[in-house]
CSV table of C-alpha atoms and ligand atoms in Angstrom, one decimal:
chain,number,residue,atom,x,y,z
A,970,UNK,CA,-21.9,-14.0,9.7
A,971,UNK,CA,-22.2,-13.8,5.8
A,972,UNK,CA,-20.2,-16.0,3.9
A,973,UNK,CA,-17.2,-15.4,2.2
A,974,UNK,CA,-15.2,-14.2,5.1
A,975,UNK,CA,-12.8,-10.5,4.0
A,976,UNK,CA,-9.3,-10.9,5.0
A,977,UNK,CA,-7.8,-9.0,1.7
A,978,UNK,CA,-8.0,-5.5,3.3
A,979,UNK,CA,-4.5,-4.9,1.6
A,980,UNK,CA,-6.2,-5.1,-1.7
A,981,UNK,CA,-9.1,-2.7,-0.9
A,982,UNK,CA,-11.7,-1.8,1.6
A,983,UNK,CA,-15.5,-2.0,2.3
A,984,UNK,CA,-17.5,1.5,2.1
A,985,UNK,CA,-17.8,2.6,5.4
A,986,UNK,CA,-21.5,3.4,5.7
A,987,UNK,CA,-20.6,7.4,6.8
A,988,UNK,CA,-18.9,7.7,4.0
A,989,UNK,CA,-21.4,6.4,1.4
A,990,UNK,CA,-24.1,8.7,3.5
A,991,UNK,CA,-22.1,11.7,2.8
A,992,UNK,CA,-21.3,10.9,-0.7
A,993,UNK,CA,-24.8,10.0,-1.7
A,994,UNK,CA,-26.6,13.4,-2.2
A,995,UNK,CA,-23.9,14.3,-4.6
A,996,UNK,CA,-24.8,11.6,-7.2
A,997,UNK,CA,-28.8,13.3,-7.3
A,998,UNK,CA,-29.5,16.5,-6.0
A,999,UNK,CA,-26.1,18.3,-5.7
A,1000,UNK,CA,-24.5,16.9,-8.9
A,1001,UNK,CA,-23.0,20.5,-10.5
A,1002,UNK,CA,-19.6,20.7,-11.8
A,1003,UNK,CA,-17.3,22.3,-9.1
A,1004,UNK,CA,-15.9,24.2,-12.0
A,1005,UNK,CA,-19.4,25.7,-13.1
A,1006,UNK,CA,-18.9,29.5,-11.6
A,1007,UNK,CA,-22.1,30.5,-13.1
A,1008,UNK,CA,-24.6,29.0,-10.5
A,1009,UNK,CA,-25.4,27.2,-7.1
A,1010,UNK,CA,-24.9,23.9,-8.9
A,1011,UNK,CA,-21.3,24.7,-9.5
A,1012,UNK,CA,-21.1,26.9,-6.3
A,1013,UNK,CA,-22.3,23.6,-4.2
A,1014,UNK,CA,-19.9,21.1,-5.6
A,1015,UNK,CA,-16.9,23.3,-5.3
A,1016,UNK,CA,-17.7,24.3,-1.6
A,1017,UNK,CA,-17.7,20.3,-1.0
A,1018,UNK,CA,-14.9,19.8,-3.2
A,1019,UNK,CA,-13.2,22.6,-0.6
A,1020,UNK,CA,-14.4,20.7,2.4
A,1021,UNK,CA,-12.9,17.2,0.7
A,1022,UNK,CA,-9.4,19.1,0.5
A,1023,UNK,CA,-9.6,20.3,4.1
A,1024,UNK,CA,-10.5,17.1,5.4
A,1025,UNK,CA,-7.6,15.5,3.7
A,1026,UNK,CA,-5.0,18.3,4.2
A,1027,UNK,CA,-6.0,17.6,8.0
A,1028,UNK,CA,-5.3,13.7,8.3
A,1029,UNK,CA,-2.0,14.5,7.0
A,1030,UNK,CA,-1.3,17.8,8.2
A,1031,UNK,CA,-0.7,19.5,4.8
A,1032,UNK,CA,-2.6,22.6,3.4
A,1033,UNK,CA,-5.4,22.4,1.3
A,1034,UNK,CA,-3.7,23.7,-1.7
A,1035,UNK,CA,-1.1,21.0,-1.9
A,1036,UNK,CA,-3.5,18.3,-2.2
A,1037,UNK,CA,-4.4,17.7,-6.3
A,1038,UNK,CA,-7.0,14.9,-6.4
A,1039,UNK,CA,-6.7,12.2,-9.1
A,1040,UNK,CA,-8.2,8.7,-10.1
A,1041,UNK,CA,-6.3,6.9,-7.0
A,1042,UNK,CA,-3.0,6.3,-6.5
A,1043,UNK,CA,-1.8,4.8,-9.9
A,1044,UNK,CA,-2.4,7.9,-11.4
A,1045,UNK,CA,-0.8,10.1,-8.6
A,1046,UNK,CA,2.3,8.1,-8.8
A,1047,UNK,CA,2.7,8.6,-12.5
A,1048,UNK,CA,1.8,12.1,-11.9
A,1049,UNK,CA,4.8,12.2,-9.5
A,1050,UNK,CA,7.5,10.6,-11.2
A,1051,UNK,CA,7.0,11.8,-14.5
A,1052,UNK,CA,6.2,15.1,-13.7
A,1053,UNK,CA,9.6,15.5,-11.5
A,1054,UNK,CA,11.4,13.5,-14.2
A,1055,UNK,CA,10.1,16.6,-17.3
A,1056,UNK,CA,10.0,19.2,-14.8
A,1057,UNK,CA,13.7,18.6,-13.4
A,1058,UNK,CA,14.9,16.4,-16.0
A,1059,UNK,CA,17.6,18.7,-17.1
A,1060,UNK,CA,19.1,18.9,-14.4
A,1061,UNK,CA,19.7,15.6,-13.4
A,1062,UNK,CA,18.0,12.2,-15.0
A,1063,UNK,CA,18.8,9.4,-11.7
A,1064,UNK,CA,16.3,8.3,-9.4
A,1065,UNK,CA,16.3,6.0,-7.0
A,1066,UNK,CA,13.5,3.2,-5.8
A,1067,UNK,CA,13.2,-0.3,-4.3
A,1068,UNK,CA,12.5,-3.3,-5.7
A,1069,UNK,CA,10.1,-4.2,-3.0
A,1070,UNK,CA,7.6,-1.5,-4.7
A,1071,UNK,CA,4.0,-1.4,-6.2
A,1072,UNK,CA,3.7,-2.1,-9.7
A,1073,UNK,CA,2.4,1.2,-10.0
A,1074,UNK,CA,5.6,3.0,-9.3
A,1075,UNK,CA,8.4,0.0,-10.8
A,1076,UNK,CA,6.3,0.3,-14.3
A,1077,UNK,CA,6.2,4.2,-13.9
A,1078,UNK,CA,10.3,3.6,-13.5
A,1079,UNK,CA,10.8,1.3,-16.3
A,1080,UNK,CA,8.9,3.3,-18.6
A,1081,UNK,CA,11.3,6.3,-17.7
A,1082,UNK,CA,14.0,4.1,-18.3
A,1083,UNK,CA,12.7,4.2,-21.8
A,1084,UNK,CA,12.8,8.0,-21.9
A,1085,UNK,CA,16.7,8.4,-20.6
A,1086,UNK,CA,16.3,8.2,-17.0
A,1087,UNK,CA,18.6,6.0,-15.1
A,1088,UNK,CA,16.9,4.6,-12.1
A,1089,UNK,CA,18.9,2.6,-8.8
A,1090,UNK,CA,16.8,-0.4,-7.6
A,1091,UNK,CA,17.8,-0.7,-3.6
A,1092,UNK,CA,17.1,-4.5,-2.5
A,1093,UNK,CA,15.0,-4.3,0.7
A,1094,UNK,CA,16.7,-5.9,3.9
A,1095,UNK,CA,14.9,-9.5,4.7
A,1096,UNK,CA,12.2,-7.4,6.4
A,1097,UNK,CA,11.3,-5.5,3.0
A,1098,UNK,CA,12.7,-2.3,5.4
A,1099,UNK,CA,14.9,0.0,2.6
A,1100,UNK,CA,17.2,2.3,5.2
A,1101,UNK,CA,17.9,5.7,5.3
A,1102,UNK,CA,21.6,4.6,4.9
A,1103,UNK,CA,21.4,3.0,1.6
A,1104,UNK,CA,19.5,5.7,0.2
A,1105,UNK,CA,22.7,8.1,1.2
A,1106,UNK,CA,24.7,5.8,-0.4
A,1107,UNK,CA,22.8,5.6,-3.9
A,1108,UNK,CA,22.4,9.2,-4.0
A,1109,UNK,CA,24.2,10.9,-6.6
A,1110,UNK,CA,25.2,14.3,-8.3
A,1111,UNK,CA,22.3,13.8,-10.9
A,1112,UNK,CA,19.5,12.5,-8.7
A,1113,UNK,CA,16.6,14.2,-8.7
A,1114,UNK,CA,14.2,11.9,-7.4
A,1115,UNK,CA,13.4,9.4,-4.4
A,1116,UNK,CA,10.4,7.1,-4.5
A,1117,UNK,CA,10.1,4.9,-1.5
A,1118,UNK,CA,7.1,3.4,-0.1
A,1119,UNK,CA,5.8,4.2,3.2
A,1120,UNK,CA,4.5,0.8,4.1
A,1121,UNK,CA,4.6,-2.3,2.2
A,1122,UNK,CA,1.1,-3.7,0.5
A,1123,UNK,CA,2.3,-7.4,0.5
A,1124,UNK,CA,3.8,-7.8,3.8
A,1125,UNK,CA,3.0,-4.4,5.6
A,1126,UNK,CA,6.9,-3.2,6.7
A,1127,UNK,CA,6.5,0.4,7.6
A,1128,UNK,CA,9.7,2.0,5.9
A,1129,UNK,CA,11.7,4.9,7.9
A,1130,UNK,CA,10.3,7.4,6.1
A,1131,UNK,CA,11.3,10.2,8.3
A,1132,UNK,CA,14.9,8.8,8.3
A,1133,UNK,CA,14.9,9.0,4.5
A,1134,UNK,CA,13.3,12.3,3.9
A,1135,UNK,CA,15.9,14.0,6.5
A,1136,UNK,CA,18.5,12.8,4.2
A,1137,UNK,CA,17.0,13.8,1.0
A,1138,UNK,CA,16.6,16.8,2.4
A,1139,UNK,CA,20.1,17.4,3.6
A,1140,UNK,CA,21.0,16.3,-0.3
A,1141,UNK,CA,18.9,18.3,-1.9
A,1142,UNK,CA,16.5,15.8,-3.7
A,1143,UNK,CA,12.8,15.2,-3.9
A,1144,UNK,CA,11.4,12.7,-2.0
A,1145,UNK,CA,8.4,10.9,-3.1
A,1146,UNK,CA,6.5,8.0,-0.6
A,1147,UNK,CA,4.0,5.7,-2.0
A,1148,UNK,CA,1.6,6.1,0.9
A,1149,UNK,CA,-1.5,3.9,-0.2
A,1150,UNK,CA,-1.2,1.8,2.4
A,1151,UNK,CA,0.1,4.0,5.5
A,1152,UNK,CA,-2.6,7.2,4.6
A,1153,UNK,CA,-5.7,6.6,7.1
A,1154,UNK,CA,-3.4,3.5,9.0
A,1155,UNK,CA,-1.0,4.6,10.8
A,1156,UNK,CA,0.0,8.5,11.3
A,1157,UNK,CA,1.1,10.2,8.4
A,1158,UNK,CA,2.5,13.9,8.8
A,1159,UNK,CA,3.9,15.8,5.7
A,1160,UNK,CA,5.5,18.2,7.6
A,1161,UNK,CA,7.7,15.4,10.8
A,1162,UNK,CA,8.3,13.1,8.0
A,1163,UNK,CA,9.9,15.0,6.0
A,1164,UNK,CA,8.4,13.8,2.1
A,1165,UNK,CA,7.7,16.0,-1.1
A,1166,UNK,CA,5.1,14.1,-2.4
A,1167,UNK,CA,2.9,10.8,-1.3
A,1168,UNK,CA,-0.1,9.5,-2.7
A,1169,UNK,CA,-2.9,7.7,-1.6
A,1170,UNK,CA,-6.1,5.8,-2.8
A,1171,UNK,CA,-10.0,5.9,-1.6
A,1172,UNK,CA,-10.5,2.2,-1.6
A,1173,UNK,CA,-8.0,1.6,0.4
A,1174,UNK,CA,-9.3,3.7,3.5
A,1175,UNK,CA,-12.8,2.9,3.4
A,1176,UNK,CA,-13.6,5.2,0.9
A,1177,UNK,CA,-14.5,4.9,-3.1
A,1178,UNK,CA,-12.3,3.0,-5.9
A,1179,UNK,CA,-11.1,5.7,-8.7
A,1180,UNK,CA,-10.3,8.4,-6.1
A,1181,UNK,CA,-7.3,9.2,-4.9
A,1182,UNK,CA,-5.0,12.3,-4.3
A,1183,UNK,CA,-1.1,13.3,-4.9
A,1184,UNK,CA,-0.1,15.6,-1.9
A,1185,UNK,CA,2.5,18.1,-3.5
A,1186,UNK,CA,4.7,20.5,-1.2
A,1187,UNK,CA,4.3,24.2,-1.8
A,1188,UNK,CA,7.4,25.2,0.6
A,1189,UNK,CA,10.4,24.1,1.5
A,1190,UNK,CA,10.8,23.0,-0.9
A,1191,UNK,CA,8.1,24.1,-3.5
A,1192,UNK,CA,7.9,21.0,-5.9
A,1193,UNK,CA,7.2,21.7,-9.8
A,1194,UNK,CA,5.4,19.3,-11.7
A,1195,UNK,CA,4.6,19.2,-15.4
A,1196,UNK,CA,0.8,17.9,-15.4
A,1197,UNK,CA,0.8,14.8,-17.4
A,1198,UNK,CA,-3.1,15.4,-18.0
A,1199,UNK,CA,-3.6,18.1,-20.1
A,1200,UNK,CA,-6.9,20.0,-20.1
A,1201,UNK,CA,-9.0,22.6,-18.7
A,1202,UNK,CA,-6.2,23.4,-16.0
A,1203,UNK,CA,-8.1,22.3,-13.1
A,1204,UNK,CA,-5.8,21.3,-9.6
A,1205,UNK,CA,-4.1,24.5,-10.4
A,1206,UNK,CA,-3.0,23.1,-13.8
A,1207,UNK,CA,-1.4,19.9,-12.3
A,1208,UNK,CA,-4.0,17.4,-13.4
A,1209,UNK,CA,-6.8,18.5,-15.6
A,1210,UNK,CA,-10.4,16.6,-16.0
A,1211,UNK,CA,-13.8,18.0,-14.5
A,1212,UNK,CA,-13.4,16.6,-10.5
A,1213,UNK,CA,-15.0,13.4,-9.4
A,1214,UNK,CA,-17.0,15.4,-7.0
A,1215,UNK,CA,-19.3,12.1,-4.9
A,1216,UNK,CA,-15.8,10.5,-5.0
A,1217,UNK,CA,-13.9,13.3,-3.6
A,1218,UNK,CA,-16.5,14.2,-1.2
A,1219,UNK,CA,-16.2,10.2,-0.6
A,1220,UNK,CA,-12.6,10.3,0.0
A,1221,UNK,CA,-12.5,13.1,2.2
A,1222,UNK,CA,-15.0,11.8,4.7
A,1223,UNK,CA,-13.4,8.6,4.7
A,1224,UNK,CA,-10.0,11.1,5.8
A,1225,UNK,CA,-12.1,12.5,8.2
A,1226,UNK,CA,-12.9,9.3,10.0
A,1227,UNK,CA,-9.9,7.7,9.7
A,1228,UNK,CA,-8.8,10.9,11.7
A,1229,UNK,CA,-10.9,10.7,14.2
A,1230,UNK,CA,-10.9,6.4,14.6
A,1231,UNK,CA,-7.3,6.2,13.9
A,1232,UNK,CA,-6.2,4.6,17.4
A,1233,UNK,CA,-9.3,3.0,17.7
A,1234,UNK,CA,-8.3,1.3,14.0
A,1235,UNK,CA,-5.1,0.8,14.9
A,1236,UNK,CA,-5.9,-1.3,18.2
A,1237,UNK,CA,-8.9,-2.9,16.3
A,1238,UNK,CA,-7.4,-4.2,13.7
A,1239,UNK,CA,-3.5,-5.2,15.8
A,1240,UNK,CA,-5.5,-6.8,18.3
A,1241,UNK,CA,-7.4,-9.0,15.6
A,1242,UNK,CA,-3.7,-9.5,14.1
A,1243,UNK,CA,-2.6,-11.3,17.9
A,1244,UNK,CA,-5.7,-13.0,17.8
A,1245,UNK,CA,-5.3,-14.9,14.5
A,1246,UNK,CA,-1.2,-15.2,14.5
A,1247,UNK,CA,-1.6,-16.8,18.6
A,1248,UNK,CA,-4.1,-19.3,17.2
A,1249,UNK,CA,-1.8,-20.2,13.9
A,1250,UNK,CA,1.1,-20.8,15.8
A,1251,UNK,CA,-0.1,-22.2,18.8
A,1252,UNK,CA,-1.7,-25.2,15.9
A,1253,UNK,CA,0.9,-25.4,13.6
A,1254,UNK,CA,4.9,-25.6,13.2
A,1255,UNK,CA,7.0,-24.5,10.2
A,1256,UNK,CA,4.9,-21.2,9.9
A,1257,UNK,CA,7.3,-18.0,9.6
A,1258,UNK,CA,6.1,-14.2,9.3
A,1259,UNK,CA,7.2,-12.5,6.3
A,1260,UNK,CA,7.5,-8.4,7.0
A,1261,UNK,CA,8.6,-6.5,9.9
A,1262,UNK,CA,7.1,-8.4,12.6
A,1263,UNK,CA,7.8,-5.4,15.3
A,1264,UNK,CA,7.5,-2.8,12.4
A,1265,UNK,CA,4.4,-3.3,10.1
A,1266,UNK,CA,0.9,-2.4,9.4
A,1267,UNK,CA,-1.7,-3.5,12.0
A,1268,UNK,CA,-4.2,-5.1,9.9
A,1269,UNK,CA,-1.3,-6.9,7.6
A,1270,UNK,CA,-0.2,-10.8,8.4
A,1271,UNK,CA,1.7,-12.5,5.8
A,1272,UNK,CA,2.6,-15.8,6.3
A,1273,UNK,CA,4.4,-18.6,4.4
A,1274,UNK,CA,3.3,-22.2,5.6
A,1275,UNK,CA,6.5,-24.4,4.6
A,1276,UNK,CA,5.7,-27.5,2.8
A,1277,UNK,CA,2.4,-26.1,1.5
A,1278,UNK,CA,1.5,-24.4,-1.8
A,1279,UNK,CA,0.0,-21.5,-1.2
A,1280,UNK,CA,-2.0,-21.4,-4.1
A,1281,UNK,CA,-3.3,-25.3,-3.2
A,1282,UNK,CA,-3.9,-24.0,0.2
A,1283,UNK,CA,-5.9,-21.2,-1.3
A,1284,UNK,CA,-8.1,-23.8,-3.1
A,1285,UNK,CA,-8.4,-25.9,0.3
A,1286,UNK,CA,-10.1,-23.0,2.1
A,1287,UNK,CA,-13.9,-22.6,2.4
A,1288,UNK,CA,-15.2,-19.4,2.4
A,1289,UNK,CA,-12.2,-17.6,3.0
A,1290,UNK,CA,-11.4,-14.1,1.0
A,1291,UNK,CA,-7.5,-13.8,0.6
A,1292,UNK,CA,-4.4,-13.5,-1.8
A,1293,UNK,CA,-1.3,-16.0,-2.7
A,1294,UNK,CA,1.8,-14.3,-2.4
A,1295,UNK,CA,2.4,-15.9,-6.0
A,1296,UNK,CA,0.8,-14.0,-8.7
A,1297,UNK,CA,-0.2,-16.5,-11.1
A,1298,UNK,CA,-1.2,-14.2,-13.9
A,1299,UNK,CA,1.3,-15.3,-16.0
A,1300,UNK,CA,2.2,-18.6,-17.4
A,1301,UNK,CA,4.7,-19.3,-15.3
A,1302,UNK,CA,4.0,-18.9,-11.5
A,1303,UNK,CA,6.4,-16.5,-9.9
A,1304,UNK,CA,6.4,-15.9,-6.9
A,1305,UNK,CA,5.7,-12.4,-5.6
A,1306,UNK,CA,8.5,-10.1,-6.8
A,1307,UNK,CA,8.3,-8.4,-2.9
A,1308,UNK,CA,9.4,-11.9,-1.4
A,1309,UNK,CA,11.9,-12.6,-3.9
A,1310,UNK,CA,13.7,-8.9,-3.4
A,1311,UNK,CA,13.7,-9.8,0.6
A,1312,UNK,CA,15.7,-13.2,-0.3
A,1313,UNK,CA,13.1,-15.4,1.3
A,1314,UNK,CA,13.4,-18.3,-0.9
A,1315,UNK,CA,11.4,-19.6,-3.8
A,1316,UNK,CA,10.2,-22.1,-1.4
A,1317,UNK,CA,8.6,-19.8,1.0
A,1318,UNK,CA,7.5,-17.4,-1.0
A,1319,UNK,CA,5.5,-20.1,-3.3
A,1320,UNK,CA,3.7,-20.8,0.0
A,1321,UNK,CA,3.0,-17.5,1.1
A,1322,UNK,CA,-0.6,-16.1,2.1
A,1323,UNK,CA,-1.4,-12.2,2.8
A,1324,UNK,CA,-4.0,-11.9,5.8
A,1325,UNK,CA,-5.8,-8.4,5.7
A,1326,UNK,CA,-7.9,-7.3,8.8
A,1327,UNK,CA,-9.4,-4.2,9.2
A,1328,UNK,CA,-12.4,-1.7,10.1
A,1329,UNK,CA,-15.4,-4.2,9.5
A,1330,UNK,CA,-13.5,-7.9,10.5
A,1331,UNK,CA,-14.7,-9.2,13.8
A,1332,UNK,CA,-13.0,-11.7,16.2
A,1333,UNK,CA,-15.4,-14.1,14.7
A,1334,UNK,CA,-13.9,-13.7,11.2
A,1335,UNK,CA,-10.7,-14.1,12.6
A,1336,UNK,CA,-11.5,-17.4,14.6
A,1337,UNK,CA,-13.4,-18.7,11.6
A,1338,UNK,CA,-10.2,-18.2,9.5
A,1339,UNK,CA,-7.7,-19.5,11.5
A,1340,UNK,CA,-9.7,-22.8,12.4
A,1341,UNK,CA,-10.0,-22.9,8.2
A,1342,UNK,CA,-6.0,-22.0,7.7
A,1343,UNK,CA,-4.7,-24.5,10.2
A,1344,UNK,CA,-7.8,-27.4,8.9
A,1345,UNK,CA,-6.6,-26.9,5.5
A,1346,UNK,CA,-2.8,-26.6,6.3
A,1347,UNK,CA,-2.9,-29.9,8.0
A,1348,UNK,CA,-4.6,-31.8,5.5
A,1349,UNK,CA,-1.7,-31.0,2.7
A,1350,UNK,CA,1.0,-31.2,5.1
A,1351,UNK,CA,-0.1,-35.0,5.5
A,1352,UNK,CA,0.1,-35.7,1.9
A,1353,UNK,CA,3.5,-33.7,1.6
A,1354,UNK,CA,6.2,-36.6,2.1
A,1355,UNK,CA,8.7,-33.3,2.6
A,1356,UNK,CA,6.9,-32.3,5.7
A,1357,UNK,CA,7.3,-36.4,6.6
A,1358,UNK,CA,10.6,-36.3,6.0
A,1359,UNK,CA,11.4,-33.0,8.1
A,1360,UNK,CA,8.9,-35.0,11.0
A,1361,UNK,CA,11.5,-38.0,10.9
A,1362,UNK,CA,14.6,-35.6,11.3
A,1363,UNK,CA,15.9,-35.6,7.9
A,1364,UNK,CA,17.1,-32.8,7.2
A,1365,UNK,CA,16.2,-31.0,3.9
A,1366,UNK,CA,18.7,-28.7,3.3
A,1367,UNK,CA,21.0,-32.1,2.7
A,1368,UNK,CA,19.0,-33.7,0.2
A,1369,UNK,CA,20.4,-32.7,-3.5
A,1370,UNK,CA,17.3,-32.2,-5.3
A,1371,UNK,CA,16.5,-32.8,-9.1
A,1372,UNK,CA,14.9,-30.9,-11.8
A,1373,UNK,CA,12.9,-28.6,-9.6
B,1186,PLP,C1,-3.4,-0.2,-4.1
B,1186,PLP,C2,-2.1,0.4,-4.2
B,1186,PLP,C3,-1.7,1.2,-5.3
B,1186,PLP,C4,-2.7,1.5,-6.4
B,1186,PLP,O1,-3.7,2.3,-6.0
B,1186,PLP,P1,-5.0,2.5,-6.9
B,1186,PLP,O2,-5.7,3.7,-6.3
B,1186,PLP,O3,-5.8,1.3,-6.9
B,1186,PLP,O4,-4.5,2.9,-8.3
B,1186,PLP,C5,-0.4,1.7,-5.3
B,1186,PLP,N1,0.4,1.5,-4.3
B,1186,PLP,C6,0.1,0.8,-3.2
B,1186,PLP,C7,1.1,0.6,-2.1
B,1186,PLP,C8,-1.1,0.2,-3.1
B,1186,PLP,O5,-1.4,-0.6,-2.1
């Protein structure tokens, strides 16, 4: 076992060695532009770029010509948004989201703000779960867009995406899903779950970072964007730039496994999810489950340890690969802005940790992080006098505190 132990699978993904095989003779020999119509070079490249797209199309069950590739999903998301919002902005300038979203698409929104567009925030439930219901409710005369996220990156809820589409659909509007983290994970069909548009990233299936793809239905309805990279109209005009041809080729084989390993993931990387949460609660008390706990990603645990920092507890671990659920990039440490929409407290969200497990984790990794987690959980629990005081019976929610 090598040492730092991965557990941030959430945040991106090892290479799987296929993938990097595959991609590999496209960096040296076959390196043409797939645009190049002149020659094998070009003719090469584009016939790979072709089997990238049909790889992908399959894993989601789209067709090849609604998948545009991009730089990864932060691109496809602001391909989304603001192409919807200048292709149908006349018609209507609302759009709803969730709080609970990636940066990616809550920046996208606030930047629209700035252009005219009024955008509804929906608060998550204390699951991080948006419903079907309160999208109905938030939809108006003048919405034109829904972005919601198929499964959370912080916590892993899996959203009811199908639930939500069926009603944008009944109402006429687009619906957009941040799929980073579902694409490759769980099953993902374009055509049962009724979406317009979902994205999705190479690094975060095993594939390469700066690849990624914007899936964009062609009927029923047809959905119009205006490219917001203007060029040599490649992607049929949607997003121009000569294609990242090893990363596309990268990004489809990495489709193409998780295709074909997708319940073999799945139970892989739930089972290693049992395995660490049994041995974390059967050591310690006071440890809750933020998420779904019945409804989230397999590989996704994230836990808040009461009484303990999580940023300390960070610092206490050897060897250990992971992230805070307080993003201390900032002055001031706030705590993640996913926790805060779900109401789970200052408290617990400041002591929050996100466990990712995936492809390449092995029961060892797991067994050596828990026995690290509950060492190093213990330890500042015993210099914590609220955990002393919660051991002795007094209870906390009593005590009027001051200046905290
Ligand atoms: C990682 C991630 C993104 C950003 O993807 P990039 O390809 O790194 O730009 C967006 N949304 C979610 C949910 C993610 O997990």
């Amino acid at each position: 076992m090598t040492n730092p132990i991965y557990l941030d699978y959430q945040a991106t993904t090892p290479v799987d060695k296929r993938v990097l095989d595959t991609m590999l003779p496209y960096f040296t020999d076959a390196y043409g532009n797939a645009a190049s119509r002149n020659h094998a070079f070009g003719w090469v490249a584009e016939e790979a770029v072709d089997t990238a797209r049909a790889q992908i199309a399959s894993l989601i069950n789209a067709s090849e010509k609604e998948v545009v590739f991009t730089s990864g999903s932060t691109e496809a998301i602001n391909l989304a948004m603001k192409g919807v919002g200048e292709m149908y902005g006349s018609k209507g300038k609302h759009i709803i989201t969730c709080l609970a979203e990636h940066k990616a698409v809550l920046d996208t929104a606030k930047h629209m703000e700035k252009l005219g567009f009024e955008i509804t925030y929906l608060q998550p439930d204390k699951n991080g779960a948006v419903s079907a219901e309160s999208v109905r409710d938030a939809i108006r005369e003048d919405t034109i867009l829904v972005a919601i996220m198929w499964a959370n990156n912080e916590v892993g809820t899996i959203n009811p995406i199908r639930e939500i589409g069926a009603v944008c659909r009944e109402k006429g509007v687009l619906f957009f899903s941040d799929s980073t983290q579902a694409v490759g994970k769980i099953p993902v069909d374009v055509e049962a779950d009724n979406v317009d548009m979902i994205c999705f990233s190479g690094h975060k299936v095993y594939g390469p970072k700066g690849v990624g793809a914007l899936y964009v239905r062609r009927r029923k309805p047809r959905v119009r964007l205006v490219a917001q990279m203007d060029g040599g109209g490649h992607e049929r005009g949607m997003r121009s730039g000569t294609l990242n041809v090893p990363g596309i080729v990268g990004l489809g084989k990495a489709c193409a496994v998780a295709e074909a390993d997708l319940e073999k993931d799945m139970a892989h990387s739930n089972a290693l999810r049992e395995r660490f949460e049994k041995k974390i609660f059967d050591s310690l008390d006071y440890v809750f489950i933020n998420g779904d706990e019945h409804n989230r990603l397999p590989g996704c645990s994230n836990l808040s340890f009461a009484y303990v920092e999580g940023e300390s507890l960070i610092m206490g671990f050897k060897d250990l690969a992971v992230s805070s659920g307080s993003a201390c990039t900032s002055a001031s440490l706030e705590p993640s802005h996913v926790l805060q929409a779900m109401d789970v407290g200052d408290e617990l969200a400041h002591s929050s940790i996100r466990f990712g497990f995936g492809r390449m984790t092995t029961e060892a990794h797991v067994d050596f992080a828990a026995d690290q987690v509950i060492t190093a959980v213990k330890k500042l629990r015993e210099l914590s006098p609220l955990y002393e005081m919660v051991q002795e019976g007094i209870d906390l929610s009593t005590i009027a505190w001051t200046g905290h």
